[in-house]
Amino acid sequence: MRPLTLRTKLTLFYSITVSVLLSGFGLVYYRVLSVGLDRDITQDVIDRASGLRGYLRFEEGLPVFDYDPNDPDELSFINTATRYYQVYEVRTGMLLAESDELRATGIQYLPQDLIRYAQIPPSLIDLQTDQGKIRLRNEAVPVEGDIYLLVVGASMRQMEDALSSFLKALAWLIPSGVLLAAIASWFMAGKALQPVAELGKVAGEIAVTSLNRRLPVRGTNDELDQLAIEFNDTLARLEKAVGEMKQFTASISHELRTPLAVLRGEAEVALMEADSTDQYRRVLSSQLEEFEKLSRMINQLLTLARAESGEVAIAHEPVNFSHMARSLAEQLEPVAASKDVSLSWKCDPDVMLRGDASWIERVILNLADNAIKFTRPGGHVWITVTRNGHDAVLEVADDGIGIVPEAVPHIFERFYRADPSRANRADGAGLGLSLVKWAVDQHDGSVQVESKPGGGKRFVVKIPLLAEEGWPRDQ
Ligand code: ADP
């Protein structure tokens, strides 16, 4: 079965709610009405019986009502109260007097009933007759040694008629109320859901080529506006990601084209001009450098692509950060010295981390390599490892050529080189810092770059210390 639409569900929900409410109200009102009418009739019968009893006299054994016919109140009471009445002599079981209307119903008590009613306090009974239901009050009247039974009644027909008309009205009202509610909620739901449909339509039209489009925000600050805002944020992130992808693809093509053009140019020149083994050897060794540069770049790219696609699993093992930084610095010292750059290091003992040794090594190497690369002969590079609160802190500083301020926010982007003319000289593809940033993020750390007073740069990496080392961790 096809699932119901939201509009149908809302309509059903409102209709069922309205029908339950109307039926509930109807039933409660019916009950209140019937109890009230019933009570009124009982009170009426009791009043009539006790009033009539006051006027009842017996003359020669026959009942008469002794009242003043000139008093309109008395007259009207007697007229009403005597519509349904009977007087019995209990001893003989004889019916002494009765009203025409009660006679018409055919009600007559048996002698044993009379005896029973005469012995108990005044009672009420309901009897069903051809003229409808009648409520009767039976009161024993003792007069000079004899006992009479005064029976006074009231018809319950009016009450039954009122209740049945009320039920008939309900039988119309409830279905028409529900129908009205269904129609109204169908339109309301349609109207309320219209903006959703519009949002859906606009959202459906957005494709990769039109990621700059945004859903309309109506300014009502309701749930739909929130949805549109969230969706627009997602679109903005997608647009940025797709933009970066395009930029990345363009950069790769560009980065590959240059060395390929160099290789091709060298090969052509060699083919045209070289005629000795020595000349070919020179060209080939120059090409080898280009090949190395290319394969280094492709390796870095592959690593970055694998890292960002989540294929790389990061180990979580204890790493002695101080030990690692010190031994890398020792290895790099000859490289720095070959460029006439002095490298010094200072590491607090046993600063421990939990992480992936090979990625942390890559972080230190990339930063130190850059510092050496971008420092002029005679310059200085410093590597320090310290603890700061709950963090292990690596600082790689140099007094080299520095970075222009406007380039600083971009240096962690892929293929970004602060100054291409200088970068070419230092032959990097602009991928090293992207890898550093990715690795530091994977270790829940941060990497920042600061300008050093007097020139040069300082890269500061913070990674949480190993918890087991005994420092309390903030939650
Ligand atoms: P590359 O492989 O080109 O070095 P990176 O991603 O490591 O790529 O660095 C990006 C750019 O940041 C570099 O091209 C350079 O312009 C700048 N940079 C990085 N480290 C330093 C530094 N210590 N001093 C000056 N500039 C730096």
Short mmCIF file of C-alpha atoms and ligand atoms in Angstrom, two decimals:
data_model
loop_
_atom_site.label_atom_id
_atom_site.label_comp_id
_atom_site.label_asym_id
_atom_site.label_seq_id
_atom_site.Cartn_x
_atom_site.Cartn_y
_atom_site.Cartn_z
CA MET A 1 0.00 0.00 0.00
CA ARG A 2 1.26 3.47 -0.84
CA PRO A 3 2.16 5.44 2.29
CA LEU A 4 -0.23 8.30 3.05
CA THR A 5 0.85 11.82 2.14
CA LEU A 6 1.55 14.30 4.91
CA ARG A 7 -1.51 16.29 3.86
CA THR A 8 -3.77 13.22 4.14
CA LYS A 9 -2.23 12.29 7.48
CA LEU A 10 -2.81 15.80 8.88
CA THR A 11 -6.39 15.83 7.60
CA LEU A 12 -7.07 12.41 9.12
CA PHE A 13 -5.54 13.47 12.39
CA TYR A 14 -7.67 16.64 12.64
CA SER A 15 -10.86 14.85 11.58
CA ILE A 16 -10.39 12.07 14.12
CA THR A 17 -9.57 14.62 16.84
CA VAL A 18 -12.67 16.67 16.02
CA SER A 19 -14.92 13.60 15.92
CA VAL A 20 -13.60 12.37 19.28
CA LEU A 21 -14.04 15.83 20.80
CA LEU A 22 -17.57 16.33 19.42
CA SER A 23 -18.69 12.84 20.47
CA GLY A 24 -17.16 13.34 23.91
CA PHE A 25 -18.86 16.72 24.39
CA GLY A 26 -22.14 15.33 23.01
CA LEU A 27 -22.17 12.37 25.37
CA VAL A 28 -21.25 14.45 28.41
CA TYR A 29 -23.91 17.03 27.53
CA TYR A 30 -26.51 14.26 26.95
CA ARG A 31 -25.72 12.81 30.36
CA VAL A 32 -25.93 16.22 32.12
CA LEU A 33 -29.21 16.99 30.34
CA SER A 34 -30.84 13.64 31.15
CA VAL A 35 -29.77 13.76 34.82
CA GLY A 36 -31.07 17.36 35.12
CA LEU A 37 -34.44 16.61 33.46
CA ASP A 38 -34.85 13.46 35.53
CA ARG A 39 -34.19 15.37 38.73
CA ASP A 40 -36.71 18.07 37.73
CA ILE A 41 -39.46 15.48 37.11
CA THR A 42 -38.76 13.76 40.44
CA GLN A 43 -38.94 17.09 42.24
CA ASP A 44 -42.16 17.95 40.37
CA VAL A 45 -43.85 14.68 41.34
CA ILE A 46 -42.76 15.00 44.99
CA ASP A 47 -44.04 18.62 45.15
CA ARG A 48 -47.33 17.71 43.51
CA ALA A 49 -47.89 14.70 45.79
CA SER A 50 -47.11 16.50 49.02
CA GLY A 51 -49.15 19.58 47.89
CA LEU A 52 -52.13 17.50 46.87
CA ARG A 53 -51.99 15.58 50.11
CA GLY A 54 -52.59 18.85 51.95
CA TYR A 55 -55.87 19.41 50.06
CA LEU A 56 -57.09 15.80 50.39
CA ARG A 57 -60.14 15.24 52.62
CA PHE A 58 -62.53 12.31 52.90
CA GLU A 59 -66.25 12.83 52.97
CA GLU A 60 -68.23 9.70 53.68
CA GLY A 61 -65.26 7.59 52.73
CA LEU A 62 -64.74 9.36 49.38
CA PRO A 63 -61.76 11.60 48.57
CA VAL A 64 -62.29 15.30 47.73
CA PHE A 65 -59.79 18.13 47.24
CA ASP A 66 -60.60 21.01 49.51
CA TYR A 67 -59.30 24.21 47.85
CA ASP A 68 -60.40 27.73 47.11
CA PRO A 69 -61.42 27.84 43.42
CA ASN A 70 -61.22 31.63 43.52
CA ASP A 71 -57.52 31.57 44.32
CA PRO A 72 -55.80 31.39 40.90
CA ASP A 73 -52.59 29.88 42.38
CA GLU A 74 -54.45 27.09 44.11
CA LEU A 75 -56.60 26.49 41.08
CA SER A 76 -53.65 26.23 38.76
CA PHE A 77 -51.78 23.93 41.17
CA ILE A 78 -54.80 21.65 41.60
CA ASN A 79 -55.27 21.53 37.80
CA THR A 80 -51.67 20.50 37.23
CA ALA A 81 -51.34 18.14 40.18
CA THR A 82 -54.55 16.26 39.45
CA ARG A 83 -53.69 15.44 35.84
CA TYR A 84 -52.30 12.10 36.95
CA TYR A 85 -53.67 10.89 40.30
CA GLN A 86 -55.41 7.98 41.97
CA VAL A 87 -56.71 7.40 45.49
CA TYR A 88 -57.06 3.84 46.81
CA GLU A 89 -58.53 2.44 50.01
CA VAL A 90 -55.79 0.05 51.11
CA ARG A 91 -57.95 -2.19 53.31
CA THR A 92 -60.48 -3.04 50.54
CA GLY A 93 -58.09 -2.54 47.60
CA MET A 94 -60.69 -0.26 45.98
CA LEU A 95 -59.81 2.54 43.58
CA LEU A 96 -61.80 5.48 44.99
CA ALA A 97 -60.91 8.20 42.50
CA GLU A 98 -58.61 8.83 39.54
CA SER A 99 -57.90 11.39 36.82
CA ASP A 100 -58.95 10.75 33.24
CA GLU A 101 -55.42 10.79 31.95
CA LEU A 102 -54.24 8.13 34.37
CA ARG A 103 -57.30 6.05 33.62
CA ALA A 104 -56.41 6.19 29.94
CA THR A 105 -53.07 4.55 30.69
CA GLY A 106 -54.82 1.55 32.28
CA ILE A 107 -52.62 1.56 35.36
CA GLN A 108 -54.24 0.00 38.42
CA TYR A 109 -52.46 -1.35 41.52
CA LEU A 110 -53.18 -4.85 42.83
CA PRO A 111 -54.28 -5.19 46.50
CA GLN A 112 -50.91 -6.68 47.51
CA ASP A 113 -49.10 -3.70 45.91
CA LEU A 114 -51.31 -1.32 47.87
CA ILE A 115 -50.43 -3.07 51.14
CA ARG A 116 -46.75 -2.98 50.33
CA TYR A 117 -46.74 0.74 49.34
CA ALA A 118 -48.76 1.62 52.47
CA GLN A 119 -46.11 0.02 54.69
CA ILE A 120 -43.03 1.73 53.25
CA PRO A 121 -42.11 5.44 53.21
CA PRO A 122 -43.32 7.41 50.16
CA SER A 123 -41.78 5.85 47.05
CA LEU A 124 -41.31 6.56 43.34
CA ILE A 125 -41.81 4.16 40.45
CA ASP A 126 -41.55 4.56 36.67
CA LEU A 127 -44.10 2.71 34.56
CA GLN A 128 -44.16 2.29 30.79
CA THR A 129 -47.59 2.96 29.27
CA ASP A 130 -49.02 3.43 25.79
CA GLN A 131 -48.75 7.19 26.36
CA GLY A 132 -45.10 6.97 27.25
CA LYS A 133 -43.30 6.65 30.55
CA ILE A 134 -44.94 7.91 33.76
CA ARG A 135 -43.27 8.55 37.13
CA LEU A 136 -45.59 7.87 40.10
CA ARG A 137 -45.30 8.90 43.74
CA ASN A 138 -47.09 6.63 46.22
CA GLU A 139 -47.94 8.13 49.61
CA ALA A 140 -49.92 6.39 52.36
CA VAL A 141 -52.53 8.70 53.94
CA PRO A 142 -53.89 7.48 57.29
CA VAL A 143 -57.33 8.95 58.08
CA GLU A 144 -59.32 8.04 61.19
CA GLY A 145 -58.11 4.44 61.41
CA ASP A 146 -58.28 3.83 57.66
CA ILE A 147 -55.29 3.98 55.30
CA TYR A 148 -55.55 5.39 51.82
CA LEU A 149 -52.93 5.45 49.11
CA LEU A 150 -52.50 8.69 47.20
CA VAL A 151 -50.79 8.13 43.82
CA VAL A 152 -49.62 11.29 41.97
CA GLY A 153 -47.71 11.19 38.71
CA ALA A 154 -46.10 13.13 35.91
CA SER A 155 -45.53 12.18 32.32
CA MET A 156 -41.90 11.66 31.30
CA ARG A 157 -42.75 12.01 27.64
CA GLN A 158 -41.46 15.54 27.30
CA MET A 159 -38.14 14.55 28.80
CA GLU A 160 -37.86 11.54 26.49
CA ASP A 161 -38.76 13.70 23.50
CA ALA A 162 -36.17 16.32 24.46
CA LEU A 163 -33.45 13.69 24.87
CA SER A 164 -34.25 11.94 21.62
CA SER A 165 -34.26 15.26 19.70
CA PHE A 166 -30.90 16.01 21.25
CA LEU A 167 -29.57 12.61 20.08
CA LYS A 168 -30.97 13.24 16.59
CA ALA A 169 -29.27 16.65 16.52
CA LEU A 170 -25.99 15.02 17.59
CA ALA A 171 -26.33 12.41 14.85
CA TRP A 172 -26.34 15.28 12.35
CA LEU A 173 -23.97 17.62 14.09
CA ILE A 174 -21.08 15.20 14.64
CA PRO A 175 -20.75 13.96 11.03
CA SER A 176 -21.21 17.47 9.61
CA GLY A 177 -18.68 18.87 12.13
CA VAL A 178 -16.20 16.17 11.18
CA LEU A 179 -16.79 16.77 7.49
CA LEU A 180 -16.27 20.50 7.96
CA ALA A 181 -13.10 19.89 9.98
CA ALA A 182 -11.83 17.50 7.29
CA ILE A 183 -12.43 20.04 4.51
CA ALA A 184 -10.90 22.88 6.55
CA SER A 185 -7.85 20.86 7.59
CA TRP A 186 -7.34 19.59 4.03
CA PHE A 187 -7.12 23.20 2.84
CA MET A 188 -5.09 24.34 5.86
CA ALA A 189 -2.63 21.46 5.47
CA GLY A 190 -2.35 22.22 1.76
CA LYS A 191 -1.63 25.86 2.51
CA ALA A 192 0.81 25.08 5.33
CA LEU A 193 2.67 22.55 3.18
CA GLN A 194 2.82 24.76 0.11
CA PRO A 195 6.13 26.40 1.15
CA VAL A 196 7.58 22.90 1.68
CA ALA A 197 6.58 21.96 -1.84
CA GLU A 198 8.13 25.19 -3.13
CA LEU A 199 11.34 24.51 -1.19
CA GLY A 200 11.37 20.99 -2.63
CA LYS A 201 10.93 22.36 -6.16
CA VAL A 202 13.78 24.85 -5.85
CA ALA A 203 15.97 22.23 -4.13
CA GLY A 204 15.21 19.78 -6.95
CA GLU A 205 16.43 22.28 -9.54
CA ILE A 206 19.84 22.68 -7.91
CA ALA A 207 22.58 20.79 -9.74
CA VAL A 208 26.38 20.69 -9.49
CA THR A 209 26.53 23.51 -12.02
CA SER A 210 24.15 25.72 -10.01
CA LEU A 211 25.41 25.25 -6.50
CA ASN A 212 25.45 29.03 -6.08
CA ARG A 213 21.63 29.03 -5.96
CA ARG A 214 19.97 29.33 -2.55
CA LEU A 215 16.54 28.43 -1.18
CA PRO A 216 14.29 31.39 -0.39
CA VAL A 217 14.21 32.36 3.31
CA ARG A 218 10.87 34.05 4.04
CA GLY A 219 12.00 35.78 7.23
CA THR A 220 9.28 34.20 9.38
CA ASN A 221 11.94 32.39 11.41
CA ASP A 222 9.73 29.30 11.60
CA GLU A 223 10.74 25.65 11.11
CA LEU A 224 10.66 26.02 7.32
CA ASP A 225 12.94 29.04 7.46
CA GLN A 226 15.30 27.06 9.69
CA LEU A 227 15.21 24.20 7.17
CA ALA A 228 15.97 26.60 4.30
CA ILE A 229 18.84 28.18 6.28
CA GLU A 230 20.32 24.77 7.13
CA PHE A 231 19.95 23.64 3.53
CA ASN A 232 21.59 26.85 2.31
CA ASP A 233 24.49 26.27 4.71
CA THR A 234 24.90 22.77 3.29
CA LEU A 235 24.79 24.22 -0.22
CA ALA A 236 27.45 26.76 0.72
CA ARG A 237 29.67 23.97 2.08
CA LEU A 238 29.07 21.91 -1.04
CA GLU A 239 29.80 24.88 -3.27
CA LYS A 240 33.04 25.47 -1.39
CA ALA A 241 33.99 21.77 -1.57
CA VAL A 242 33.20 21.53 -5.28
CA GLY A 243 35.07 24.80 -5.87
CA GLU A 244 38.08 23.38 -4.05
CA MET A 245 37.84 20.20 -6.09
CA LYS A 246 37.81 22.18 -9.33
CA GLN A 247 40.66 24.30 -8.09
CA PHE A 248 42.51 21.14 -7.09
CA THR A 249 42.04 19.55 -10.49
CA ALA A 250 43.13 22.75 -12.22
CA SER A 251 46.18 22.98 -9.94
CA ILE A 252 47.19 19.38 -10.59
CA SER A 253 46.98 19.89 -14.34
CA HIS A 254 49.00 23.04 -14.01
CA GLU A 255 51.60 21.44 -11.70
CA LEU A 256 52.01 18.49 -14.06
CA ARG A 257 52.17 20.59 -17.20
CA THR A 258 55.21 22.62 -16.16
CA PRO A 259 57.62 19.76 -15.42
CA LEU A 260 56.31 17.84 -18.44
CA ALA A 261 56.97 20.85 -20.65
CA VAL A 262 60.49 21.13 -19.19
CA LEU A 263 61.10 17.43 -19.83
CA ARG A 264 59.81 17.66 -23.35
CA GLY A 265 61.82 20.81 -24.09
CA GLU A 266 65.00 19.22 -22.79
CA ALA A 267 64.40 16.06 -24.81
CA GLU A 268 63.77 18.06 -28.00
CA VAL A 269 66.86 20.18 -27.52
CA ALA A 270 68.92 17.09 -26.78
CA LEU A 271 67.60 15.36 -29.93
CA MET A 272 68.42 18.37 -32.07
CA GLU A 273 71.66 19.50 -30.58
CA ALA A 274 73.40 16.90 -28.45
CA ASP A 275 75.93 14.79 -30.29
CA SER A 276 78.09 13.39 -27.55
CA THR A 277 77.41 10.89 -24.79
CA ASP A 278 78.42 13.56 -22.27
CA GLN A 279 75.79 15.97 -23.52
CA TYR A 280 73.09 13.25 -23.42
CA ARG A 281 74.19 12.29 -19.92
CA ARG A 282 73.84 15.93 -18.78
CA VAL A 283 70.31 16.17 -20.19
CA LEU A 284 69.29 12.84 -18.69
CA SER A 285 70.55 13.74 -15.24
CA SER A 286 68.68 17.07 -15.40
CA GLN A 287 65.60 15.12 -16.45
CA LEU A 288 66.09 12.75 -13.56
CA GLU A 289 65.78 15.69 -11.16
CA GLU A 290 62.52 16.70 -12.83
CA PHE A 291 61.28 13.09 -12.60
CA GLU A 292 62.14 13.01 -8.91
CA LYS A 293 60.30 16.25 -8.31
CA LEU A 294 57.30 14.87 -10.22
CA SER A 295 57.23 11.56 -8.40
CA ARG A 296 57.61 13.34 -5.03
CA MET A 297 54.63 15.49 -5.90
CA ILE A 298 52.55 12.55 -7.09
CA ASN A 299 53.39 10.63 -3.92
CA GLN A 300 52.35 13.56 -1.77
CA LEU A 301 49.14 13.91 -3.79
CA LEU A 302 48.35 10.24 -3.42
CA THR A 303 48.96 10.37 0.32
CA LEU A 304 46.75 13.45 0.65
CA ALA A 305 43.99 11.93 -1.49
CA ARG A 306 44.07 8.70 0.50
CA ALA A 307 44.15 10.60 3.78
CA GLU A 308 41.21 12.82 2.87
CA SER A 309 39.11 9.97 1.51
CA GLY A 310 39.39 8.29 4.92
CA GLU A 311 41.43 5.34 3.66
CA VAL A 312 44.30 6.01 6.02
CA ALA A 313 43.97 4.44 9.45
CA ILE A 314 45.66 6.45 12.17
CA ALA A 315 47.37 4.38 14.87
CA HIS A 316 46.83 5.29 18.50
CA GLU A 317 49.97 4.21 20.23
CA PRO A 318 52.21 5.98 22.74
CA VAL A 319 54.81 8.13 20.96
CA ASN A 320 57.81 9.73 22.64
CA PHE A 321 57.54 13.14 21.01
CA SER A 322 60.78 14.50 22.54
CA HIS A 323 62.77 11.51 21.45
CA MET A 324 61.37 11.64 17.91
CA ALA A 325 61.97 15.40 17.48
CA ARG A 326 65.53 15.09 18.79
CA SER A 327 66.49 12.22 16.49
CA LEU A 328 64.93 13.92 13.43
CA ALA A 329 66.80 17.13 14.25
CA GLU A 330 70.04 15.14 14.45
CA GLN A 331 69.32 13.65 11.00
CA LEU A 332 68.48 17.04 9.50
CA GLU A 333 71.47 18.85 10.90
CA PRO A 334 73.81 17.84 8.03
CA VAL A 335 71.16 18.88 5.48
CA ALA A 336 70.87 22.30 7.16
CA ALA A 337 74.63 22.58 7.43
CA SER A 338 74.98 21.88 3.68
CA LYS A 339 72.88 25.03 3.12
CA ASP A 340 74.89 26.94 5.68
CA VAL A 341 71.90 27.06 8.03
CA SER A 342 72.49 26.27 11.68
CA LEU A 343 69.94 23.98 13.33
CA SER A 344 69.51 23.84 17.11
CA TRP A 345 67.00 21.96 19.21
CA LYS A 346 65.80 21.75 22.80
CA CYS A 347 63.36 19.08 23.91
CA ASP A 348 61.84 18.54 27.38
CA PRO A 349 62.41 14.90 28.31
CA ASP A 350 59.75 12.29 27.64
CA VAL A 351 56.89 14.40 26.32
CA MET A 352 54.49 11.60 25.44
CA LEU A 353 51.56 11.56 22.98
CA ARG A 354 49.07 9.01 21.80
CA GLY A 355 49.09 8.83 18.02
CA ASP A 356 50.61 7.59 14.80
CA ALA A 357 54.41 7.74 14.87
CA SER A 358 54.84 7.92 11.09
CA TRP A 359 52.39 10.83 10.70
CA ILE A 360 53.87 12.74 13.64
CA GLU A 361 57.31 12.21 12.12
CA ARG A 362 55.98 13.63 8.84
CA VAL A 363 54.71 16.73 10.69
CA ILE A 364 58.08 17.44 12.28
CA LEU A 365 59.97 16.69 9.05
CA ASN A 366 57.77 18.89 6.84
CA LEU A 367 57.96 21.87 9.18
CA ALA A 368 61.72 21.51 9.73
CA ASP A 369 62.30 20.95 6.02
CA ASN A 370 60.34 24.13 5.15
CA ALA A 371 62.22 26.14 7.79
CA ILE A 372 65.55 25.06 6.33
CA LYS A 373 64.29 25.54 2.76
CA PHE A 374 63.06 29.11 3.37
CA THR A 375 66.05 30.30 5.36
CA ARG A 376 68.98 32.07 3.72
CA PRO A 377 72.56 30.89 4.19
CA GLY A 378 73.86 32.02 7.58
CA GLY A 379 70.33 31.78 9.05
CA HIS A 380 69.10 29.78 11.97
CA VAL A 381 66.40 27.16 12.62
CA TRP A 382 65.16 26.19 16.11
CA ILE A 383 63.16 23.09 17.09
CA THR A 384 61.70 22.86 20.60
CA VAL A 385 59.37 20.39 22.29
CA THR A 386 57.72 21.41 25.58
CA ARG A 387 54.65 20.69 27.69
CA ASN A 388 51.99 23.32 28.13
CA GLY A 389 49.07 22.34 30.34
CA HIS A 390 47.57 19.23 28.78
CA ASP A 391 49.34 19.75 25.45
CA ALA A 392 52.61 18.73 23.94
CA VAL A 393 53.94 21.74 22.01
CA LEU A 394 56.28 21.59 19.02
CA GLU A 395 57.79 24.85 17.80
CA VAL A 396 59.71 25.10 14.56
CA ALA A 397 61.09 28.62 14.11
CA ASP A 398 63.46 30.22 11.63
CA ASP A 399 64.85 33.65 10.86
CA GLY A 400 64.35 33.09 7.15
CA ILE A 401 62.53 34.95 4.42
CA GLY A 402 59.14 34.89 6.20
CA ILE A 403 55.70 34.93 4.57
CA VAL A 404 53.82 38.00 3.37
CA PRO A 405 50.85 38.61 5.74
CA GLU A 406 48.19 38.18 3.02
CA ALA A 407 49.54 34.69 2.23
CA VAL A 408 49.38 33.44 5.83
CA PRO A 409 45.69 32.36 5.82
CA HIS A 410 46.31 30.24 2.69
CA ILE A 411 49.52 28.39 3.37
CA PHE A 412 47.72 25.24 4.62
CA GLU A 413 45.76 25.02 1.35
CA ARG A 414 46.74 22.47 -1.25
CA PHE A 415 49.21 23.70 -3.91
CA TYR A 416 49.48 27.06 -2.22
CA ARG A 417 52.90 28.64 -2.39
CA ALA A 418 53.33 32.03 -0.81
CA ASP A 419 55.57 33.42 -3.47
CA PRO A 420 55.83 31.27 -6.58
CA SER A 421 59.08 32.85 -7.69
CA ARG A 422 60.72 31.98 -4.37
CA ALA A 423 58.86 28.69 -4.16
CA ASN A 424 60.11 27.57 -7.54
CA ARG A 425 63.55 28.17 -6.32
CA ALA A 426 62.85 26.02 -3.32
CA ASP A 427 61.07 23.44 -5.48
CA GLY A 428 58.00 22.39 -3.51
CA ALA A 429 54.51 21.57 -4.77
CA GLY A 430 52.71 23.38 -1.95
CA LEU A 431 51.33 20.16 -0.48
CA GLY A 432 53.51 19.68 2.62
CA LEU A 433 51.54 21.97 4.97
CA SER A 434 48.18 20.47 3.84
CA LEU A 435 49.50 17.11 4.99
CA VAL A 436 50.75 18.65 8.26
CA LYS A 437 47.33 20.19 8.93
CA TRP A 438 45.51 16.94 8.13
CA ALA A 439 47.78 14.90 10.41
CA VAL A 440 47.54 17.37 13.31
CA ASP A 441 43.72 17.44 12.98
CA GLN A 442 43.68 13.65 13.15
CA HIS A 443 45.47 13.91 16.50
CA ASP A 444 42.91 16.41 17.86
CA GLY A 445 45.60 19.06 17.77
CA SER A 446 46.13 22.48 16.21
CA VAL A 447 48.79 24.11 14.06
CA GLN A 448 49.41 27.85 13.87
CA VAL A 449 51.88 30.10 12.23
CA GLU A 450 53.24 33.29 13.78
CA SER A 451 55.63 35.95 12.53
CA LYS A 452 58.83 36.11 14.44
CA PRO A 453 59.96 39.56 15.48
CA GLY A 454 63.00 40.39 13.35
CA GLY A 455 61.87 38.20 10.42
CA GLY A 456 61.23 34.55 9.94
CA LYS A 457 58.38 32.28 10.96
CA ARG A 458 57.38 30.18 13.91
CA PHE A 459 55.06 27.17 13.44
CA VAL A 460 53.43 26.00 16.66
CA VAL A 461 51.84 22.53 16.83
CA LYS A 462 49.81 21.50 19.87
CA ILE A 463 48.75 17.89 20.41
CA PRO A 464 47.09 16.54 23.59
CA LEU A 465 49.48 14.75 25.92
CA LEU A 466 49.11 11.05 26.60
CA ALA A 467 46.45 10.74 29.34
CA GLU A 468 48.28 7.94 31.16
CA GLU A 469 51.15 10.26 31.80
CA GLY A 470 49.31 11.37 34.91
CA TRP A 471 48.05 14.84 33.98
CA PRO A 472 44.39 15.26 34.85
CA ARG A 473 42.35 15.74 31.68
CA ASP A 474 39.56 18.28 31.53
CA GLN A 475 36.31 16.68 30.47
P1 ADP B 1 56.00 23.44 -0.22
O1 ADP B 1 56.15 22.02 -0.63
O2 ADP B 1 55.94 24.39 -1.38
O3 ADP B 1 56.99 23.86 0.80
P2 ADP B 1 54.15 23.70 1.85
O4 ADP B 1 52.71 23.36 1.87
O5 ADP B 1 55.03 23.01 2.78
O6 ADP B 1 54.60 23.53 0.38
O7 ADP B 1 54.29 25.26 2.08
C1 ADP B 1 53.41 26.15 1.43
C2 ADP B 1 54.03 27.50 1.30
O8 ADP B 1 54.13 28.12 2.59
C3 ADP B 1 55.43 27.48 0.80
O9 ADP B 1 55.45 27.47 -0.61
C4 ADP B 1 56.01 28.78 1.34
O10 ADP B 1 55.69 29.85 0.50
C5 ADP B 1 55.28 28.95 2.65
N1 ADP B 1 56.10 28.53 3.81
C6 ADP B 1 56.02 27.35 4.49
N2 ADP B 1 56.90 27.33 5.52
C7 ADP B 1 57.58 28.50 5.48
C8 ADP B 1 58.63 29.09 6.27
N3 ADP B 1 59.18 28.46 7.31
N4 ADP B 1 59.05 30.33 5.93
C9 ADP B 1 58.50 30.98 4.90
N5 ADP B 1 57.53 30.50 4.12
C10 ADP B 1 57.06 29.27 4.39
#
